[in-house]
Short mmCIF file of C-alpha atoms in Angstrom, two decimals:
data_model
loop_
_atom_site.label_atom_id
_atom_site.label_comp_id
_atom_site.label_asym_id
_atom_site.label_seq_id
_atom_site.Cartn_x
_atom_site.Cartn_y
_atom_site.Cartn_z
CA UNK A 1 -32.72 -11.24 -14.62
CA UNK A 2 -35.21 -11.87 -11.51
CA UNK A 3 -35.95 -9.20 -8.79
CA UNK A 4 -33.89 -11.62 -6.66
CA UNK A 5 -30.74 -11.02 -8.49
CA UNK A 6 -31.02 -7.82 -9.55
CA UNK A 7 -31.28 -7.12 -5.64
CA UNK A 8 -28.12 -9.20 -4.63
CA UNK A 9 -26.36 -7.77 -7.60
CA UNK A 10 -26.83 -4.57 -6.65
CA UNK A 11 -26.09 -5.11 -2.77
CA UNK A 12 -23.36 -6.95 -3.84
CA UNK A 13 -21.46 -4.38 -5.77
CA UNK A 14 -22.25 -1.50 -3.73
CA UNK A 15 -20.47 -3.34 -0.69
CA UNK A 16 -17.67 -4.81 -3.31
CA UNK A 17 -17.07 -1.33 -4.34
CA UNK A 18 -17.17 0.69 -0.97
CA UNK A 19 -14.92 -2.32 0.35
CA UNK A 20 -12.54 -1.61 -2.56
CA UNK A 21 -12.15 2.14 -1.77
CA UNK A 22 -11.77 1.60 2.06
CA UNK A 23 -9.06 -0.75 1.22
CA UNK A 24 -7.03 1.30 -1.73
CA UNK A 25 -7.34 3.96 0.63
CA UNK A 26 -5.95 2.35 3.56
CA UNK A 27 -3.38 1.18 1.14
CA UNK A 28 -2.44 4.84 -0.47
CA UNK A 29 -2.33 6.69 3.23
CA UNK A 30 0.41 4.19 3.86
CA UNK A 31 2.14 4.78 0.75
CA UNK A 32 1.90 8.82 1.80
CA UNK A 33 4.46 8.89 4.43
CA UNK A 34 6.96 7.59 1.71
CA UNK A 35 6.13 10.25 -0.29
CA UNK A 36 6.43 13.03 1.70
CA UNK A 37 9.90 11.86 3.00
CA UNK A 38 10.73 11.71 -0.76
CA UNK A 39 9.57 15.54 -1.25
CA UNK A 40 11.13 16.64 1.89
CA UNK A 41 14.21 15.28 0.33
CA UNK A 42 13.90 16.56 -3.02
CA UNK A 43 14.02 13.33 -4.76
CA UNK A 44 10.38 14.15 -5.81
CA UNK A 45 8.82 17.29 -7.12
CA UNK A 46 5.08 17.71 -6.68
CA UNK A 47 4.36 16.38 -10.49
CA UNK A 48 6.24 13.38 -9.76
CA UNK A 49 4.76 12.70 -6.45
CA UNK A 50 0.94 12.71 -7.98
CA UNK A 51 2.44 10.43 -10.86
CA UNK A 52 3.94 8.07 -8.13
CA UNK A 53 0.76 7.79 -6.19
CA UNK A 54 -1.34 6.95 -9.82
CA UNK A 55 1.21 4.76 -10.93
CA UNK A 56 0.76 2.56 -7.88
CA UNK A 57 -2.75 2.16 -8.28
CA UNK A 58 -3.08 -0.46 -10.61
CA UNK A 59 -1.04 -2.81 -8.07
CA UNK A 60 -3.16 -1.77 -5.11
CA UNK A 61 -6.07 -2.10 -6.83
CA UNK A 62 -4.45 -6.10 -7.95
CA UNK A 63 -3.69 -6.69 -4.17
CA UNK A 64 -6.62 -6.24 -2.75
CA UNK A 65 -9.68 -6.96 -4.82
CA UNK A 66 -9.65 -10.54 -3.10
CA UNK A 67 -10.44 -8.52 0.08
CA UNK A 68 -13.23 -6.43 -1.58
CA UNK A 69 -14.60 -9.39 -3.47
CA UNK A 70 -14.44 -11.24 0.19
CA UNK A 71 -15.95 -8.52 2.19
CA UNK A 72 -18.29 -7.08 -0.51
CA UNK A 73 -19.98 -11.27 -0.07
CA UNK A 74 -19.82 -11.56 3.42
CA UNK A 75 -21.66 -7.73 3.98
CA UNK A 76 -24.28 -8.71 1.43
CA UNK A 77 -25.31 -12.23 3.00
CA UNK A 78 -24.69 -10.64 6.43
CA UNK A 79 -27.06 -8.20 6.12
CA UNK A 80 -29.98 -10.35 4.49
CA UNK A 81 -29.55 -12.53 6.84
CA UNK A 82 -29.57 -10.46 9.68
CA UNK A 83 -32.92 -9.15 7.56
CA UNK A 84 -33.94 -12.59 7.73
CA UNK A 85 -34.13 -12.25 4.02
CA UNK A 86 -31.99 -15.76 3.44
CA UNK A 87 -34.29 -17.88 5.85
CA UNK A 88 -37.41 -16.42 4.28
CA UNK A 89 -36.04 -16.96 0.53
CA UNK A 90 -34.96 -20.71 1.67
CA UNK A 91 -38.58 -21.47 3.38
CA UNK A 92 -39.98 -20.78 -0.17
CA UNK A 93 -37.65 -23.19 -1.55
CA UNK A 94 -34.97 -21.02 -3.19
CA UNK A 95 -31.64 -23.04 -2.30
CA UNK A 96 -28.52 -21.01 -0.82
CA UNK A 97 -26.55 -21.62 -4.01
CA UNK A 98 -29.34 -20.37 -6.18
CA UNK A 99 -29.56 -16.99 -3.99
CA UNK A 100 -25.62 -16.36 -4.68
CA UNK A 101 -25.69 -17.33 -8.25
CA UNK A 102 -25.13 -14.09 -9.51
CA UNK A 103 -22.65 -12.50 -6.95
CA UNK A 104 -20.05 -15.38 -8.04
CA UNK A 105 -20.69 -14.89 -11.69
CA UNK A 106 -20.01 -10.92 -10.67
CA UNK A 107 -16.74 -11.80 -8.69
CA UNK A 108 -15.93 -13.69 -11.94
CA UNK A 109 -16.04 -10.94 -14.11
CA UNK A 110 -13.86 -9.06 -11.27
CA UNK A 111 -11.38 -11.38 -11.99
CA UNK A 112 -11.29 -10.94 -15.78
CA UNK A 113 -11.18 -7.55 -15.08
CA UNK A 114 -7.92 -7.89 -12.47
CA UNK A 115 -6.41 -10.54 -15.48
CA UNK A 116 -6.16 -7.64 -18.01
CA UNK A 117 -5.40 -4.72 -15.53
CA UNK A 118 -2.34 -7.26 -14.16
CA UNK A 119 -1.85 -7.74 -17.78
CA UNK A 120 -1.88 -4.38 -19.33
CA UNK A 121 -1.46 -1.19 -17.30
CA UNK A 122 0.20 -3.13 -14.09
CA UNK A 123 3.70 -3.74 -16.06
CA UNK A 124 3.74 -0.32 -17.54
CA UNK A 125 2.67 1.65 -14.26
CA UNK A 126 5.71 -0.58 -12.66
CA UNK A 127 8.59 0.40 -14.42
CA UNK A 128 7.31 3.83 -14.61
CA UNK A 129 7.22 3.46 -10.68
CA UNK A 130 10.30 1.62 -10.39
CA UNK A 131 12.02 4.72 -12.71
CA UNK A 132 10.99 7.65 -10.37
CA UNK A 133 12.03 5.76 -7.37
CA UNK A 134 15.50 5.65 -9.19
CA UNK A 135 14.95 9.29 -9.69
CA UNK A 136 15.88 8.46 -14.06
CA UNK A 137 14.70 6.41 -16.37
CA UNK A 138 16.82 2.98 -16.00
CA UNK A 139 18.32 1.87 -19.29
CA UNK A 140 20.33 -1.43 -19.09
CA UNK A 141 22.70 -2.45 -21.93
CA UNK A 142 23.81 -6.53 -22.25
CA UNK A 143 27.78 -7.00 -21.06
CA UNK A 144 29.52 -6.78 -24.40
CA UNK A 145 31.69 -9.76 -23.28
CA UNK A 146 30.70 -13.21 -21.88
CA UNK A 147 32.50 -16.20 -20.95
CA UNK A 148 30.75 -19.86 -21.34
CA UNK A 149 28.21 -18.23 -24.26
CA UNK A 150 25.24 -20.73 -24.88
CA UNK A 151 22.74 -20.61 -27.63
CA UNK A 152 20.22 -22.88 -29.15
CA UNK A 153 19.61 -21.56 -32.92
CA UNK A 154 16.25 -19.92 -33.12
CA UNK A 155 13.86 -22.68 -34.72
CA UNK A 156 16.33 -25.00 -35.21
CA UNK A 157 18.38 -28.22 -34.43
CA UNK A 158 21.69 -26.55 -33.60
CA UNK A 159 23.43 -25.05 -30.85
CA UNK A 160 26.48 -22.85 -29.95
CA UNK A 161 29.30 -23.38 -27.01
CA UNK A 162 31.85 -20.69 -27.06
CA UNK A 163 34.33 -20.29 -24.69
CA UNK A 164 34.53 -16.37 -24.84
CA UNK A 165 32.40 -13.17 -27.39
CA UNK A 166 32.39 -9.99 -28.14
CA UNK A 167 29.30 -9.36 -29.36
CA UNK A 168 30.29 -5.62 -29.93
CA UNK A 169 33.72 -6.86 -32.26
CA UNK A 170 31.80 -10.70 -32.93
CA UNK A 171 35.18 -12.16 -32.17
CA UNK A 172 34.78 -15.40 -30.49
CA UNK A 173 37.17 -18.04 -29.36
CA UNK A 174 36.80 -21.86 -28.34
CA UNK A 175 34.08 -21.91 -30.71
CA UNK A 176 31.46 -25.63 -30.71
CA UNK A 177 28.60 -25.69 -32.98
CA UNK A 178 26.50 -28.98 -32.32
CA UNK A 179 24.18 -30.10 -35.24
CA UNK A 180 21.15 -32.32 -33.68
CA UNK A 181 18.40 -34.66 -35.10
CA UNK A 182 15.05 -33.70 -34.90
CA UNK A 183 14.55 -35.80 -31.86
CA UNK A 184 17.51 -33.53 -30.54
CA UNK A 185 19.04 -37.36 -29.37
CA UNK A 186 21.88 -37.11 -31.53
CA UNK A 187 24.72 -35.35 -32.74
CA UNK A 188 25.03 -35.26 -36.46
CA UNK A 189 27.92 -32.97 -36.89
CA UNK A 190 30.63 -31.24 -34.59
CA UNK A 191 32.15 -28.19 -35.63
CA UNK A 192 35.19 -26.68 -33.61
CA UNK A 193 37.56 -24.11 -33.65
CA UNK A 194 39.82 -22.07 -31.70
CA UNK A 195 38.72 -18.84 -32.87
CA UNK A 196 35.55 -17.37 -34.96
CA UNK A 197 34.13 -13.67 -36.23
CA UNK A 198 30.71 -12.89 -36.98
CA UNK A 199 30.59 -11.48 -40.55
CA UNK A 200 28.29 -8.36 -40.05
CA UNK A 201 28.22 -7.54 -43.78
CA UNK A 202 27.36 -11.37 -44.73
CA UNK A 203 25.62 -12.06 -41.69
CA UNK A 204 27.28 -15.24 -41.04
CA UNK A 205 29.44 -17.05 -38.58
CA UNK A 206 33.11 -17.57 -39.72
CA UNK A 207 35.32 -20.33 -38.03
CA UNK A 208 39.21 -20.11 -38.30
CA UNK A 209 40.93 -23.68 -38.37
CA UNK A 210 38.07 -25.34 -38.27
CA UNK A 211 37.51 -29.19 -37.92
CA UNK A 212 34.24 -30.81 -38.75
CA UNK A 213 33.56 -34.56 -36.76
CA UNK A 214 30.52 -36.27 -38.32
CA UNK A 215 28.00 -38.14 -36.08
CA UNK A 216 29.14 -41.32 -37.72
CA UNK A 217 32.37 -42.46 -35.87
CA UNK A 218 34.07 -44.54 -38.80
CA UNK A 219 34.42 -40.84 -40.87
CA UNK A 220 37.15 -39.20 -40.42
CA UNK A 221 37.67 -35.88 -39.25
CA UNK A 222 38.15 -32.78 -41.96
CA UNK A 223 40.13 -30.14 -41.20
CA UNK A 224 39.53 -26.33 -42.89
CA UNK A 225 41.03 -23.16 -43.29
CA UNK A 226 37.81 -21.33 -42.75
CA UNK A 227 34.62 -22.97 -42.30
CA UNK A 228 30.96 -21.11 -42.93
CA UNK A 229 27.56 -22.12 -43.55
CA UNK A 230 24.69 -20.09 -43.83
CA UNK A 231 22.41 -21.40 -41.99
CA UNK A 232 24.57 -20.06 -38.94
CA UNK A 233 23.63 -16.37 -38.78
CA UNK A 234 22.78 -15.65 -35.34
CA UNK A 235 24.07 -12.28 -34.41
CA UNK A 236 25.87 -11.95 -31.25
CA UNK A 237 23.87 -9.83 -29.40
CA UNK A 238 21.45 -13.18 -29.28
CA UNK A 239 24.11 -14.47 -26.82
CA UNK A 240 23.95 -12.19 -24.20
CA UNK A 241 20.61 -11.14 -23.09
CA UNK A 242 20.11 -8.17 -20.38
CA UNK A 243 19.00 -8.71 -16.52
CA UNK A 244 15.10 -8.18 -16.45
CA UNK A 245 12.64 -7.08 -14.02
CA UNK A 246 9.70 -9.79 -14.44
CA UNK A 247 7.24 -7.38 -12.61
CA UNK A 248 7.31 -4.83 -15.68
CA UNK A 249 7.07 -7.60 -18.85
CA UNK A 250 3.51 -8.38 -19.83
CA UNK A 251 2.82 -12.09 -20.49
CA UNK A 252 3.66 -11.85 -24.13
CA UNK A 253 6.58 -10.33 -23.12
CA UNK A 254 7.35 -12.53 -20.46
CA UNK A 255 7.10 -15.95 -22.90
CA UNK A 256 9.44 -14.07 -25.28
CA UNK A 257 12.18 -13.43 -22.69
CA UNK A 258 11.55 -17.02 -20.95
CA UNK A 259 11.98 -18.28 -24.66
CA UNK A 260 15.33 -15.91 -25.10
CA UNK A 261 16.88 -17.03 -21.63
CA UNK A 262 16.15 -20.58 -22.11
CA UNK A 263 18.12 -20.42 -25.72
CA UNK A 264 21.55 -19.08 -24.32
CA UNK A 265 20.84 -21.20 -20.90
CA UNK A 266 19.97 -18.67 -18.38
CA UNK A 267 17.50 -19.14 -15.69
CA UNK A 268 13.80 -18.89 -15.90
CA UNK A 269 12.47 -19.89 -13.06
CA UNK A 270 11.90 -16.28 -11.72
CA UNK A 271 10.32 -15.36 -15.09
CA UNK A 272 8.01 -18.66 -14.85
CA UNK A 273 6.88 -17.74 -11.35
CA UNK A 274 5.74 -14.33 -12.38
CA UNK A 275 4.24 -16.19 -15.46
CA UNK A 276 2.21 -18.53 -13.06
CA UNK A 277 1.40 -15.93 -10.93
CA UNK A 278 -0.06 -13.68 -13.96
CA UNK A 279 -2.69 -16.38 -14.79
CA UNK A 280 -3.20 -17.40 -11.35
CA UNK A 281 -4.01 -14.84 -8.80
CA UNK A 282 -6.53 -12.94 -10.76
CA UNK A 283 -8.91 -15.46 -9.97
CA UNK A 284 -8.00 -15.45 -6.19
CA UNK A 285 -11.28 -12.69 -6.26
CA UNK A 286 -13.12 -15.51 -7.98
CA UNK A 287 -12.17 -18.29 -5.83
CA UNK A 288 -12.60 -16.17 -2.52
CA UNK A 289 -15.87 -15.22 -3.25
CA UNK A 290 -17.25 -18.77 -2.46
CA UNK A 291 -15.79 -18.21 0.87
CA UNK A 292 -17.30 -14.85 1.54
CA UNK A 293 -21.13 -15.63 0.61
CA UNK A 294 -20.51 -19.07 2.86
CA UNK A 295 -19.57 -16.95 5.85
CA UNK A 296 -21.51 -14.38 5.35
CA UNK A 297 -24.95 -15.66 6.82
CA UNK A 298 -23.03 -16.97 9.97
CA UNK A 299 -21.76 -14.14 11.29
CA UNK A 300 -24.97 -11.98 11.75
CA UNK A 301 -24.86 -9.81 14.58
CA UNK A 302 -21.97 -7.53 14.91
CA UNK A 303 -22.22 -7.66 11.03
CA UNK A 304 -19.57 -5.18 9.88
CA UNK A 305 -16.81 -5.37 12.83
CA UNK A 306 -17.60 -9.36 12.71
CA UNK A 307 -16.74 -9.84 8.71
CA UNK A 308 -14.27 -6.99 8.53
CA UNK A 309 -12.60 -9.46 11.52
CA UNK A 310 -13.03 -12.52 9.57
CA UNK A 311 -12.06 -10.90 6.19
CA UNK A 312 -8.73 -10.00 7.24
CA UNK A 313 -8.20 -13.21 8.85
CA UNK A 314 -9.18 -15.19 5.73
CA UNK A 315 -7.81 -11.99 3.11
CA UNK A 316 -4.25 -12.56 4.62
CA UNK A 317 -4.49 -16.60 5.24
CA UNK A 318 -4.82 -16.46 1.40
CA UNK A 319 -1.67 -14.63 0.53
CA UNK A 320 0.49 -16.39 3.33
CA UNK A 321 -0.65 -19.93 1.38
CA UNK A 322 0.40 -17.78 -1.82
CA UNK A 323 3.62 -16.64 -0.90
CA UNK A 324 4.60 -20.02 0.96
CA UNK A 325 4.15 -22.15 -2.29
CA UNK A 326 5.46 -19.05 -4.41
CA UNK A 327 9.13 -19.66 -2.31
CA UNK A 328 8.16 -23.58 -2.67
CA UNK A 329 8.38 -22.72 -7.04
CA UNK A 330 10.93 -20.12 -6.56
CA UNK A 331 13.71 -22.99 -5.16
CA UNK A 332 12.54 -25.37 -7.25
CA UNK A 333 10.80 -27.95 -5.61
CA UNK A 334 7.31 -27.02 -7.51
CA UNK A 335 6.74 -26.56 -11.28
CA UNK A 336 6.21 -22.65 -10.99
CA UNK A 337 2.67 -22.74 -13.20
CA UNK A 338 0.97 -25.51 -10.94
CA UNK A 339 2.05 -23.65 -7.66
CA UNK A 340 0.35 -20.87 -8.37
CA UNK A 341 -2.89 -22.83 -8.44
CA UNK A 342 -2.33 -24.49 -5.35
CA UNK A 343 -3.66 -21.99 -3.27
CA UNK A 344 -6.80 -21.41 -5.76
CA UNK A 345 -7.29 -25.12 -5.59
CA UNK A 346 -7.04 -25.12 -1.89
CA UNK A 347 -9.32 -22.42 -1.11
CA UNK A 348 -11.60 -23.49 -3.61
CA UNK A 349 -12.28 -26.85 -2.57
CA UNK A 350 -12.95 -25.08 1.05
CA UNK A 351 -14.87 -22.62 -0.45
CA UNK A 352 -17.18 -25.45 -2.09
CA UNK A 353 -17.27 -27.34 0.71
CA UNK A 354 -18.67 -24.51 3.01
CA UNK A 355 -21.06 -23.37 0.14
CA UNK A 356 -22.46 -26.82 0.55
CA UNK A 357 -22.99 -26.96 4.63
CA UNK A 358 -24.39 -23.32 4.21
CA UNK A 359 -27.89 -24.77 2.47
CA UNK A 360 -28.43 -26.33 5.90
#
């Protein structure tokens, strides 16, 4: 590592890390007044009030490293340029994009850094928020009944309809079972009845009065007492899955559930907008920072009122783009994992683009 970088890099995280206090603080005072109302009415004692505040952290910290990352670039070029530092290194040839080399591949690290936080402790220091807000620790059982049950057999070409189950009793009634093709184009076998029981002992599905249809039309239909298979041994809890909180899931745990709902037919689309949103704004710190260092050598008097100004303006531009095409995925009218690149995309290509005009 040159003198040159070692320099930015250190100016750079020194102003990336004072911005990142100044704006978790700002952040936390805010969050105080809640608190004390909360210990004033004795919904909180002072052990769960000092939990509250740490368990919010890791979200703070997720909401506004774009704004450190943004201000931490525009204070370092600001002040080098207001040094004259920048003219000086580009009159002995050293290009713009060569001086910030080093501050982007820091604010990419950031980002890495904000993927696993979001990832790890941010679920866990959710629902443990979420619980103390509730003032208990929220346990949610499934319905044991549900009308309209749905569910495509795990790893295989086969599905369920029933009409009604009780997936504490396995008693079912109206009872489909659907065997597909591989191609999942075609029904190979029907099997109905008016009434079924999971066998918990046996671990099978057992249809009363059964009548089996085969894809070819020219067999005729067989009619059974009692109809089983093995292959059928999905327990009835698989039916009915409990209302979840994407916010708390991590992304393993998100694909899981979206893989869950999507075999009994619920919706995912607020699971696959968290999902995009997991992978994608982590590297809003990233794509900001390209911003920031572009900025940050026009703005040179004034320096720290000027690109705390222009910070904001840009900080909160970025989230209004987010949250615009987050309700654009959230009705439907985007695929929920490219929306949440839009923004990145957008930014980025601005970011580039004023990168570029900066060497001049």
């Amino acid at each position: 590592m040159k003198i040159l970088d070692r320099y930015i890099s250190k100016n750079f995280i020194k102003s990336f890390l004072l911005s990142l206090i100044a704006f978790m603080g700002i952040f936390i005072v805010s969050q105080l007044f809640r608190v004390v109302k909360y210990l004033s009415d004795g919904r909180f004692t002072s052990k769960e009030a000092v939990v509250y505040i740490i368990t919010m952290l890791p979200r703070i910290f997720i909401d506004v490293a774009p704004l450190a990352v943004l201000l931490g670039c525009m204070m370092t070029v600001s002040v080098m340029a207001s040094n004259l530092e920048i003219i000086s290194l580009k009159t002995s040839g050293i290009s713009f994009k060569r001086i910030v080399r080093f501050p982007i591949i820091i604010s990419f690290f950031i980002s890495i850094i904000v993927f696993f936080v979001n990832d790890s402790l941010y679920p866990t220091t959710q629902k443990m928020n979420k619980d103390l807000r509730r003032g208990e620790i929220a346990t949610k059982e499934a319905p044991i009944e549900k009308n309209n049950a749905f569910l495509r057999g795990e790893n295989a070409n086969y599905v369920y309809l029933m009409g009604k189950l009780n997936r504490k009793t396995g008693f079912a009634e109206n009872v489909e079972i659907i065997d597909l093709n591989k191609d999942f184009s075609k029904a190979e076998r029907i099997i109905t009845a008016q009434e079924g029981r999971y066998n918990f002992s046996r671990k099978v599905w057992v249809l009363k009065d059964a009548n089996i249809y085969s894809g070819n039309r020219d067999k005729q239909v067989k009619s059974v007492d009692y109809f089983t298979d093995n292959k059928y041994n999905d327990i009835p809890d698989h039916f009915i899955t409990t209302t979840v909180e994407p916010r708390t899931l991590t992304i393993k745990e998100l694909k899981q559930t979206v893989r869950d709902m999507t075999s009994v037919g619920g919706d995912t689309r607020e699971l696959l907008v968290e999902l995009g949103n997991r992978y994608s704004f982590p590297f809003a710190s990233f794509i900001i920072s390209f911003l920031g260092l572009a900025l940050g050598g026009r703005y040179v008097r004034g320096t720290s009122a000027v690109s705390l100004g222009v910070c904001v303006l840009l900080g909160y531009g970025y989230y209004i783009v987010k949250a615009s095409f987050e309700a654009f995925t959230s009705n439907g009218f985007l695929n929920p994992l490219v929306g949440g690149w839009i923004p990145n995309i957008l930014f980025f290509v601005v970011g580039i683009y004023l990168l570029n005009k900066a060497e001049y």
